[in-house]
Short mmCIF file of C-alpha atoms in Angstrom, two decimals:
data_model
loop_
_atom_site.label_atom_id
_atom_site.label_comp_id
_atom_site.label_asym_id
_atom_site.label_seq_id
_atom_site.Cartn_x
_atom_site.Cartn_y
_atom_site.Cartn_z
CA MET A 153 -13.33 -10.38 10.80
CA LYS A 154 -17.12 -10.96 12.07
CA THR A 155 -18.52 -9.95 16.03
CA SER A 156 -20.60 -11.33 18.29
CA ALA A 157 -22.97 -8.82 16.89
CA HIS A 158 -24.30 -10.53 14.72
CA LEU A 159 -26.80 -13.22 15.36
CA VAL A 160 -27.31 -16.84 14.18
CA ALA A 161 -29.81 -18.02 11.86
CA LYS A 162 -32.24 -20.88 13.02
CA CYS A 163 -32.10 -23.97 11.56
CA SER A 164 -31.87 -27.70 12.75
CA LEU A 165 -28.68 -30.00 12.38
CA SER A 166 -29.88 -31.38 9.38
CA THR A 167 -31.19 -28.80 7.83
CA LEU A 168 -27.35 -27.62 8.13
CA LEU A 169 -26.07 -30.28 6.96
CA CYS A 170 -28.48 -30.48 3.99
CA LEU A 171 -27.57 -27.38 2.67
CA TYR A 172 -24.59 -27.77 2.39
CA ALA A 173 -24.55 -30.70 0.63
CA HIS A 174 -26.04 -28.87 -2.08
CA THR A 175 -22.39 -26.61 -2.02
CA HIS A 176 -19.67 -29.21 -0.71
CA ALA A 177 -19.60 -32.48 -2.15
CA GLN A 178 -17.56 -33.56 0.79
CA ALA A 179 -20.82 -32.42 3.39
CA GLN A 180 -21.00 -36.06 4.54
CA HIS A 181 -17.90 -34.81 6.54
CA VAL A 182 -18.53 -31.87 8.23
CA ARG A 183 -17.09 -30.81 11.44
CA VAL A 184 -19.30 -29.50 13.74
CA VAL A 185 -18.31 -27.44 16.78
CA HIS A 186 -20.37 -26.29 19.34
CA THR A 187 -20.47 -23.45 21.24
CA GLY A 188 -22.76 -21.16 23.69
CA SER A 189 -21.81 -18.43 23.08
CA THR A 190 -22.20 -16.08 19.04
CA SER A 191 -18.13 -14.97 20.07
CA MET A 192 -14.33 -17.23 20.98
CA ASP A 193 -11.10 -17.08 19.95
CA VAL A 194 -9.01 -17.15 17.35
CA ARG A 195 -5.58 -19.15 17.46
CA ASP A 196 -3.75 -18.47 14.21
CA GLY A 197 -0.55 -19.94 13.64
CA ASN A 198 1.77 -18.11 17.41
CA GLY A 199 -1.53 -15.52 17.53
CA PHE A 200 -3.79 -15.57 19.22
CA ARG A 201 -6.73 -13.16 19.77
CA LYS A 202 -8.98 -12.59 22.38
CA GLY A 203 -12.73 -13.08 21.33
CA GLY A 204 -11.72 -12.84 17.78
CA TRP A 205 -14.23 -13.97 15.60
CA GLY A 206 -18.22 -14.07 16.04
CA ILE A 207 -21.02 -15.83 13.86
CA ASP A 208 -22.41 -14.22 11.15
CA PRO A 209 -24.90 -16.29 9.10
CA SER A 210 -25.61 -13.68 6.47
CA VAL A 211 -22.89 -15.19 4.18
CA ARG A 212 -23.29 -18.77 3.25
CA PRO A 213 -19.97 -19.59 4.24
CA ASP A 214 -18.89 -17.40 6.09
CA VAL A 215 -15.24 -17.16 5.06
CA TYR A 216 -11.99 -16.82 8.02
CA GLU A 217 -8.82 -15.96 6.05
CA THR A 218 -5.50 -17.03 6.83
CA TYR A 219 -2.28 -16.44 5.06
CA ILE A 220 -0.09 -18.95 4.79
CA GLU A 221 3.97 -18.18 4.96
CA GLY A 222 4.74 -21.48 4.33
CA GLU A 223 3.60 -25.25 3.66
CA SER A 224 0.80 -25.22 6.41
CA LYS A 225 0.25 -23.72 10.35
CA LYS A 226 -2.82 -24.68 12.40
CA VAL A 227 -5.95 -22.72 13.02
CA SER A 228 -8.16 -23.27 16.14
CA PHE A 229 -11.62 -22.15 17.09
CA ILE A 230 -12.36 -21.93 20.50
CA THR A 231 -15.68 -21.36 22.04
CA ASP A 232 -16.82 -22.10 25.51
CA ARG A 233 -17.61 -25.37 24.90
CA ASP A 234 -15.79 -26.82 22.71
CA SER A 235 -12.55 -26.07 19.96
CA ILE A 236 -11.48 -26.98 16.39
CA THR A 237 -7.32 -27.34 14.50
CA PHE A 238 -7.13 -27.49 11.38
CA ASP A 239 -3.59 -27.99 9.60
CA VAL A 240 -4.42 -24.86 6.93
CA MET A 241 -2.80 -25.01 3.40
CA PRO A 242 -2.21 -22.61 0.88
CA GLY A 243 -5.05 -22.80 -1.97
CA LYS A 244 -7.15 -25.40 0.74
CA THR A 245 -10.88 -24.27 1.92
CA TYR A 246 -11.90 -26.40 5.32
CA PRO A 247 -15.66 -26.20 6.05
CA PHE A 248 -17.75 -26.01 9.57
CA ALA A 249 -20.34 -25.92 11.13
CA PHE A 250 -21.51 -23.86 14.63
CA VAL A 251 -24.22 -25.07 16.27
CA LEU A 252 -25.30 -22.35 19.27
CA ASN A 253 -27.10 -23.68 22.04
CA GLY A 254 -27.63 -27.37 20.43
CA LYS A 255 -29.70 -26.00 18.19
CA ASP A 256 -28.78 -23.15 15.91
CA SER A 257 -26.00 -22.98 13.22
CA ALA A 258 -24.35 -20.71 10.76
CA PHE A 259 -21.12 -22.23 8.33
CA THR A 260 -17.77 -21.20 8.03
CA GLU A 261 -14.63 -21.36 6.04
CA ILE A 262 -11.75 -21.35 6.64
CA ARG A 263 -9.72 -21.22 3.07
CA GLY A 264 -6.18 -20.90 3.02
CA ILE A 265 -4.18 -18.36 0.90
CA LYS A 266 -0.04 -18.16 0.20
CA LEU A 267 1.12 -15.36 1.89
CA MET A 268 3.26 -13.64 -0.85
CA PRO A 269 6.38 -11.75 -0.64
CA ARG A 270 6.00 -7.54 -0.27
CA ALA A 271 8.38 -7.39 -3.04
CA GLN A 272 10.21 -9.79 -5.50
CA PHE A 273 13.75 -8.41 -6.58
CA SER A 274 15.29 -10.09 -9.43
CA LYS A 275 18.97 -10.55 -10.24
CA ALA A 276 17.67 -7.80 -13.45
CA TYR A 277 16.24 -5.93 -10.96
CA GLN A 278 19.74 -5.11 -8.53
CA GLN A 279 21.10 -4.31 -11.36
CA ALA A 280 19.17 -2.08 -12.92
CA ASN A 281 18.95 0.45 -9.65
CA ARG A 282 21.54 -0.95 -7.72
CA GLY A 283 23.34 2.43 -6.12
CA LYS A 284 20.47 4.98 -7.39
CA THR A 285 18.01 7.04 -5.68
CA LEU A 286 14.30 7.29 -8.16
CA VAL A 287 12.01 9.56 -8.23
CA GLU A 288 8.62 9.13 -9.20
CA ILE A 289 5.40 9.86 -9.75
CA PRO A 290 3.91 7.00 -10.87
CA GLN A 291 1.04 6.37 -13.51
CA MET A 292 -1.54 4.71 -11.21
CA TYR A 293 -1.10 6.01 -7.79
CA GLU A 294 -1.90 9.48 -9.74
CA LEU A 295 -4.82 7.53 -10.51
CA LEU A 296 -5.52 6.88 -7.27
CA ASN A 297 -4.25 10.56 -5.09
CA VAL A 298 -7.07 11.69 -8.54
CA VAL A 299 -9.74 9.19 -6.51
CA PHE A 300 -9.17 10.60 -3.49
CA ALA A 301 -9.35 14.33 -4.24
CA LEU A 302 -12.70 13.43 -5.20
CA THR A 303 -13.70 12.56 -1.92
CA ASP A 304 -16.23 14.28 0.36
CA LYS A 305 -13.11 13.91 2.47
CA GLY A 306 -10.04 14.76 -0.27
CA ARG A 307 -12.05 17.95 -0.30
CA THR A 308 -12.91 19.43 2.75
CA SER A 309 -10.25 18.48 5.28
CA ASN A 310 -7.23 20.49 5.40
CA GLY A 311 -4.22 19.10 4.82
CA LEU A 312 -5.14 15.70 2.73
CA ILE A 313 -5.44 17.38 0.40
CA PRO A 314 -3.51 20.53 -1.60
CA ARG A 315 -6.05 22.64 -2.60
CA ASN A 316 -4.32 25.87 -3.24
CA THR A 317 -2.47 25.10 -6.64
CA ASP A 318 -3.09 25.27 -10.26
CA TYR A 319 -2.63 21.97 -10.57
CA TYR A 320 -5.46 20.44 -7.63
CA SER A 321 -7.34 23.11 -10.05
CA GLN A 322 -7.04 21.15 -13.16
CA VAL A 323 -8.10 17.67 -11.67
CA MET A 324 -11.31 18.83 -10.32
CA GLU A 325 -12.34 20.53 -13.21
CA TRP A 326 -11.62 17.33 -15.41
CA PHE A 327 -11.85 14.97 -13.05
CA THR A 328 -14.92 16.67 -11.32
CA PRO A 329 -17.99 15.24 -13.82
CA TYR A 330 -17.40 11.18 -12.88
CA ARG A 331 -16.97 11.71 -9.61
CA ASP A 332 -20.10 9.17 -8.83
CA GLN A 333 -17.95 6.62 -10.49
CA PRO A 334 -17.71 3.56 -8.07
CA ALA A 335 -14.79 4.02 -7.63
CA VAL A 336 -15.30 7.22 -5.67
CA LYS A 337 -17.78 5.83 -3.88
CA LYS A 338 -16.62 3.32 -2.50
CA ILE A 339 -12.90 4.46 -1.36
CA ASN A 340 -14.89 7.32 0.19
CA THR A 341 -16.48 5.70 2.26
CA GLU A 342 -13.79 4.22 2.82
CA LEU A 343 -11.90 6.64 4.32
CA ALA A 344 -13.91 7.17 7.21
CA VAL A 345 -11.54 4.38 8.53
CA ASP A 346 -8.63 5.88 10.55
CA GLY A 347 -4.92 4.92 9.10
CA ILE A 348 -6.49 3.47 6.08
CA TYR A 349 -5.90 6.70 3.38
CA HIS A 350 -1.46 5.62 3.87
CA ALA A 351 -2.50 1.70 3.39
CA LEU A 352 -4.38 2.62 -0.31
CA LYS A 353 -2.34 5.24 -1.24
CA MET A 354 0.90 3.47 -0.82
CA ASP A 355 -0.26 0.11 -2.40
CA ALA A 356 -1.02 1.59 -5.18
CA TYR A 357 2.18 1.65 -6.07
CA ALA A 358 2.10 -2.34 -6.90
CA PHE A 359 0.11 -1.68 -10.11
CA GLU A 360 0.68 -0.46 -13.47
CA LEU A 361 -1.33 0.99 -16.29
CA ASN A 362 -0.19 -1.56 -18.90
CA ALA A 363 0.23 -0.18 -23.23
CA ASP A 364 -3.48 -0.86 -23.07
CA GLY A 365 -3.96 1.53 -19.98
CA ILE A 366 -5.58 -2.02 -18.47
CA ILE A 367 -4.72 -2.49 -14.19
CA VAL A 368 -1.90 -5.11 -14.13
CA GLN A 369 -0.08 -6.27 -11.06
CA SER A 370 3.94 -5.34 -10.83
CA PRO A 371 6.36 -7.69 -11.64
CA VAL A 372 8.33 -6.41 -7.93
CA TYR A 373 5.54 -5.44 -5.79
CA ASP A 374 3.31 -7.76 -4.63
CA ARG A 375 2.31 -5.43 -1.41
CA ILE A 376 4.11 -1.82 0.18
CA GLY A 377 1.95 -1.89 3.52
CA ARG A 378 2.77 -4.04 6.33
CA SER A 379 -0.38 -6.22 6.75
CA ASN A 380 -0.30 -9.31 4.54
CA SER A 381 -2.69 -8.02 2.01
CA ASN A 382 -2.74 -5.58 -0.83
CA SER A 383 -5.45 -2.53 0.89
CA LEU A 384 -6.52 -1.32 -2.58
CA ARG A 385 -6.56 -5.31 -4.64
CA THR A 386 -10.44 -5.00 -4.42
CA TYR A 387 -11.12 -1.45 -5.72
CA ILE A 388 -8.83 -2.35 -8.95
CA ALA A 389 -12.10 -2.81 -11.36
CA ASP A 390 -13.73 -0.05 -9.48
CA LEU A 391 -10.64 1.81 -10.66
CA GLN A 392 -9.86 -0.23 -14.26
CA GLN A 393 -13.89 1.54 -14.72
CA PHE A 394 -12.66 5.23 -13.27
CA ALA A 395 -9.40 5.54 -15.76
CA LYS A 396 -11.13 5.09 -19.06
CA SER A 397 -14.28 6.85 -18.31
CA SER A 398 -12.14 9.62 -17.35
CA ARG A 399 -9.67 9.19 -20.50
CA PHE A 400 -6.86 9.44 -16.71
CA GLU A 401 -4.45 8.67 -19.22
CA GLU A 402 -4.84 10.91 -21.67
CA PHE A 403 -4.97 13.72 -18.07
CA TYR A 404 -2.11 11.64 -17.34
CA LYS A 405 0.22 12.19 -20.51
CA ALA A 406 -0.50 16.17 -21.12
CA HIS A 407 0.78 16.84 -17.15
CA GLN A 408 3.47 15.16 -18.05
CA PRO A 409 6.10 17.87 -18.00
CA PHE A 410 4.53 19.13 -15.15
CA TYR A 411 5.29 15.97 -12.84
CA ASN A 412 8.86 16.19 -14.90
CA GLN A 413 9.42 18.87 -13.00
CA LEU A 414 8.58 18.11 -9.84
CA ILE A 415 10.52 15.02 -10.27
CA THR A 416 13.36 16.97 -11.44
CA ALA A 417 13.27 19.53 -8.10
CA TYR A 418 13.09 16.32 -5.85
CA ARG A 419 16.10 15.19 -7.84
CA ASP A 420 18.13 18.20 -7.71
CA SER A 421 16.72 20.86 -5.40
CA ILE A 422 16.53 19.18 -1.82
CA GLY A 423 19.78 17.78 -0.70
CA VAL A 424 19.03 13.84 -0.77
CA PRO A 425 22.13 12.96 -1.58
CA GLU A 426 23.32 14.35 1.45
CA MET A 427 20.40 13.32 3.47
CA GLN A 428 21.08 9.57 2.55
CA ARG A 429 24.92 10.28 3.36
CA TRP A 430 24.27 12.47 6.56
CA LEU A 431 22.12 9.02 7.50
CA GLY A 432 24.77 6.56 6.31
CA ARG A 433 26.71 8.20 8.13
CA ASN A 434 24.87 7.67 11.82
CA PHE A 435 23.14 5.03 11.53
CA PRO A 436 26.51 2.24 10.30
CA SER A 437 24.70 -0.61 10.24
CA THR A 438 21.58 -0.05 7.97
CA ARG A 439 22.25 -0.18 4.78
CA TYR A 440 20.25 -0.46 1.61
CA ASP A 441 21.35 -1.23 -1.45
CA ALA A 442 18.68 1.21 -3.49
CA PHE A 443 15.89 4.17 -2.29
CA LYS A 444 12.97 5.23 -3.90
CA ILE A 445 11.01 8.64 -3.57
CA ILE A 446 7.10 8.98 -4.65
CA LEU A 447 5.37 11.55 -4.16
CA SER A 448 1.55 13.30 -5.96
CA PRO A 449 0.95 16.92 -6.48
CA LEU A 450 -1.95 15.62 -4.53
CA VAL A 451 -0.69 14.74 -1.45
CA GLY A 452 -0.79 17.38 1.52
CA ASN A 453 0.60 16.55 4.72
CA ASN A 454 -0.05 12.24 5.20
CA GLN A 455 3.76 10.90 4.32
CA SER A 456 4.82 7.41 5.01
CA ALA A 457 7.92 5.16 4.63
CA SER A 458 8.43 1.71 4.01
CA PHE A 459 11.54 -0.51 3.83
CA PHE A 460 11.93 -4.38 1.64
CA GLU A 461 13.94 -6.57 1.57
CA PHE A 462 14.62 -9.71 -0.28
CA ASN A 463 17.82 -12.11 -1.50
CA GLY A 464 19.93 -9.89 -0.41
CA PHE A 465 18.89 -6.83 -1.57
CA ARG A 466 17.48 -3.85 0.39
CA GLU A 467 14.58 -0.99 -0.86
CA ALA A 468 13.78 1.80 0.97
CA GLN A 469 10.40 3.68 0.01
CA ALA A 470 9.68 7.66 1.67
CA HIS A 471 5.88 8.49 -0.17
CA VAL A 472 6.07 12.01 0.41
CA ASN A 473 4.34 15.34 -1.20
CA PHE A 474 6.25 18.22 -2.79
CA PRO A 475 6.85 20.78 -0.83
CA PHE A 476 4.92 23.86 -2.51
CA HIS A 477 6.92 27.25 -1.59
CA THR A 478 3.88 30.38 -0.37
CA PRO A 479 4.34 32.85 1.43
CA GLU A 480 2.84 31.80 4.71
CA ASN A 481 6.41 28.63 4.62
CA THR A 482 9.13 30.64 2.60
CA ALA A 483 8.59 34.52 5.13
CA GLY A 484 10.94 35.35 7.11
CA TRP A 485 13.96 32.70 6.37
CA SER A 486 16.40 32.74 4.30
CA PRO A 487 17.14 30.76 0.92
CA GLU A 488 19.62 28.95 2.87
CA ALA A 489 17.24 28.63 5.28
CA ILE A 490 14.39 26.99 3.32
CA TYR A 491 16.82 24.67 1.00
CA VAL A 492 16.74 22.32 4.13
CA LYS A 493 12.89 22.91 5.58
CA ASP A 494 12.27 22.16 2.06
CA GLY A 495 14.33 18.36 2.12
CA ASN A 496 12.73 17.56 5.78
CA ILE A 497 9.21 15.72 5.14
CA VAL A 498 11.14 13.73 2.54
CA PHE A 499 13.85 13.44 5.10
CA THR A 500 11.64 12.22 7.91
CA GLU A 501 10.14 9.26 5.42
CA LEU A 502 13.92 7.96 5.37
CA ASN A 503 14.78 8.56 8.69
CA HIS A 504 12.15 5.71 9.45
CA ALA A 505 14.20 3.00 7.02
CA PHE A 506 16.92 3.99 9.82
CA ILE A 507 15.39 4.79 13.01
CA GLY A 508 13.17 1.36 13.06
CA PRO A 509 16.22 -0.68 12.27
CA GLU A 510 17.64 0.41 15.00
CA GLY A 511 14.97 0.65 17.49
CA GLU A 512 14.28 -3.35 17.31
CA LYS A 513 17.84 -4.28 18.01
CA PRO A 514 17.53 -6.66 21.16
CA ALA A 515 19.24 -4.14 23.46
CA TYR A 516 17.00 -1.98 22.91
CA ARG A 517 13.49 -3.03 21.72
CA ALA A 518 12.11 -4.09 25.21
CA ARG A 519 14.12 -1.27 26.77
CA ILE A 520 11.42 0.86 24.13
CA GLN A 521 8.27 -1.09 25.16
CA LYS A 522 8.68 -0.98 28.67
CA ALA A 523 9.91 3.38 28.65
CA PHE A 524 6.25 3.65 26.65
CA SER A 525 4.09 1.40 28.45
CA ASP A 526 2.29 4.03 29.60
CA LEU A 527 1.39 6.15 26.80
CA ALA A 528 -0.64 8.85 27.74
CA ILE A 529 2.96 9.86 29.33
CA TRP A 530 4.14 10.80 26.00
CA ASN A 531 1.42 10.65 23.59
CA ASP A 532 -2.07 13.09 24.49
CA PRO A 533 -5.24 10.97 23.21
CA SER A 534 -7.23 14.23 21.39
CA LYS A 535 -4.51 14.80 19.13
CA PRO A 536 -2.87 13.15 16.17
CA ALA A 537 -0.59 11.90 18.62
CA ARG A 538 -3.57 9.25 19.24
CA SER A 539 -2.31 7.21 16.13
CA TYR A 540 0.87 6.10 17.12
CA ASN A 541 -0.60 3.53 19.68
CA THR A 542 1.95 1.45 20.09
CA PRO A 543 5.35 1.61 22.47
CA GLN A 544 7.66 1.46 18.77
CA ALA A 545 5.92 3.36 16.80
CA SER A 546 6.16 6.46 19.55
CA PHE A 547 9.28 5.82 19.76
CA GLU A 548 10.54 5.95 16.95
CA GLU A 549 7.74 9.28 15.87
CA TYR A 550 9.90 11.08 19.04
CA MET A 551 13.61 10.11 17.45
CA ASN A 552 11.92 11.60 13.74
CA TRP A 553 11.25 14.83 14.13
CA ALA A 554 14.54 15.26 16.67
CA LEU A 555 16.20 14.34 14.19
CA VAL A 556 14.92 16.81 11.81
CA ASN A 557 16.83 19.00 14.10
CA LEU A 558 19.30 16.93 14.52
CA ARG A 559 19.87 18.31 10.76
CA TYR A 560 19.57 21.85 11.49
CA VAL A 561 21.89 21.81 13.14
CA ASP A 562 24.59 20.45 10.90
CA TYR A 563 22.66 21.66 8.16
CA ALA A 564 20.80 25.04 8.65
CA PRO A 565 21.99 28.71 9.05
CA PRO A 566 23.30 29.72 12.37
CA ALA A 567 21.39 32.46 12.63
CA GLU A 568 18.50 30.80 11.98
CA GLN A 569 19.12 27.34 13.37
CA ASP A 570 16.64 28.63 17.22
CA LYS A 571 13.99 29.12 15.06
CA LEU A 572 13.85 26.13 13.10
CA ILE A 573 14.38 23.97 16.42
CA ALA A 574 11.03 25.94 18.09
CA GLY A 575 9.08 25.73 15.04
CA ILE A 576 10.08 22.34 15.08
CA GLU A 577 9.12 21.75 18.79
CA ASP A 578 5.95 23.80 19.09
CA MET A 579 4.54 21.88 15.83
CA MET A 580 5.55 18.47 17.33
CA VAL A 581 4.28 19.25 21.03
CA ASN A 582 1.44 21.85 20.63
CA ASN A 583 -0.21 20.58 17.28
CA ARG A 584 -0.09 17.03 16.66
CA GLY A 585 0.35 16.17 20.59
CA PHE A 586 3.75 14.70 21.40
CA ARG A 587 4.19 16.02 25.10
CA ARG A 588 7.44 15.60 26.30
CA PHE A 589 9.23 16.13 22.52
CA LYS A 590 10.38 19.80 23.85
CA GLU A 591 11.72 18.05 26.72
CA PHE A 592 13.61 15.34 24.48
CA ASP A 593 14.79 16.70 21.96
CA GLN A 594 16.17 19.89 24.14
CA PHE A 595 18.67 16.77 25.20
CA LEU A 596 19.28 15.08 22.66
CA ILE A 597 20.59 18.77 20.68
CA LYS A 598 22.98 18.76 23.80
CA THR A 599 23.92 15.40 23.26
CA TYR A 600 24.86 15.56 20.07
CA LYS A 601 25.99 18.78 19.50
CA THR A 602 28.61 17.09 23.10
CA ARG A 603 29.20 13.38 21.48
CA LYS A 604 32.57 12.34 21.90
CA LYS A 605 34.76 12.19 18.27
CA GLY A 606 33.31 9.68 15.27
CA GLN A 607 30.35 9.26 17.97
CA THR A 608 27.11 8.43 15.62
CA VAL A 609 23.62 9.26 16.53
CA ALA A 610 23.55 5.39 16.45
CA ASP A 611 26.35 5.15 19.19
CA LEU A 612 23.87 7.78 21.53
CA TYR A 613 20.59 4.96 21.23
CA PRO A 614 21.89 3.71 24.99
CA VAL A 615 21.80 7.31 26.71
CA ILE A 616 18.51 8.19 23.92
CA ILE A 617 16.00 5.55 25.63
CA GLY A 618 17.42 6.01 29.28
CA TRP A 619 16.30 9.15 28.75
CA PHE A 620 12.78 8.04 27.96
CA GLU A 621 13.22 5.40 31.13
CA GLU A 622 14.27 8.40 33.76
CA ASN A 623 11.49 10.18 32.47
CA ARG A 624 8.04 8.03 31.91
#
């Protein structure tokens, strides 16, 4: 999308058509849209964006890409004087020209792209994965995290990359000579955009390194995030060059025993099966056929989750770090408390796969939207809570960490529960900026402890949402 700040190319309409003839056989049929402004509105299928497109003469043509799920959809550009509509089909292009004030012009082209399913679960895949929980440190995933570690943000930002491990030191010793590679430079620039780290990291799981060391598209996943395109795709050629020149595969294979240790610890020593039973019991209308826990020892305090449904098969993914023990996070706690604490991060991502569908139910969605219509009541805009900038996202994060404390109620040693709960409340309010979390958390804990026999967390949603409505 281009902004209205761009100036419009100066050329006559006859010149425009003449130039177009050199690149488009159908130039004689090119349509013209008149405008008195460099900014116009876009209606894309059912979506509408006011000021969603600006003329940009620096690219000829300037391409507007639209993703199409069915056979076609209508796309319209609406100016202050005119409009144009195309019935756009996948694989087709639709050239036209904006003419500003009757004389200045700029080429534009709509390009239809077939929207692929985010994941396609074949019968063989379903049979191989049904009922399983897989823990992975995928090769392509680790390749991207190595690149992250080499960026300016990776080397300086607290919490993004854990820099106090032997593994980090080994990564930097091996790969620092390749910091000037295009992949590192481009992704270094990209990380300046809020939220792009999570998108790039998750979408890396949609690629694999084959037996010849070539990066290929996964046969299962097109993309992991919720956007219409894989955010990492444009960097694949650069990542391929980086992998080859740095001998990444050699490094990865040498560290396979270390990766296997982390995978085994996650699988056997953090209580994932009990988490899944707890979530299934408390959200009985939401089920999954398979779970995946995808991690890297180079991931810090940045976790995310995604879930998929295709051909009746549902899969939940948690993209997480590894809970390395340090004196700061283990001192003063019993082994039983540390065991429960170690599971917090993966629990907070697994539970998104249950909180999300529950809150999206028609009985609750409109109420959540209204209760969180003024996000400043709930989230401090000067702290990380500002990233949860929709009613649904904010509600889900309140629920997310409140469930951590409900899990403490059920599994942590009774003598340590109050301290554990207070630590979560302090982190959420003072560090992350969820202003009303402590009040809500205390309400939910009391409600959970006094619930009727057989009631689940899902059964409590009417009173949970009612609390937000009453306290907004």
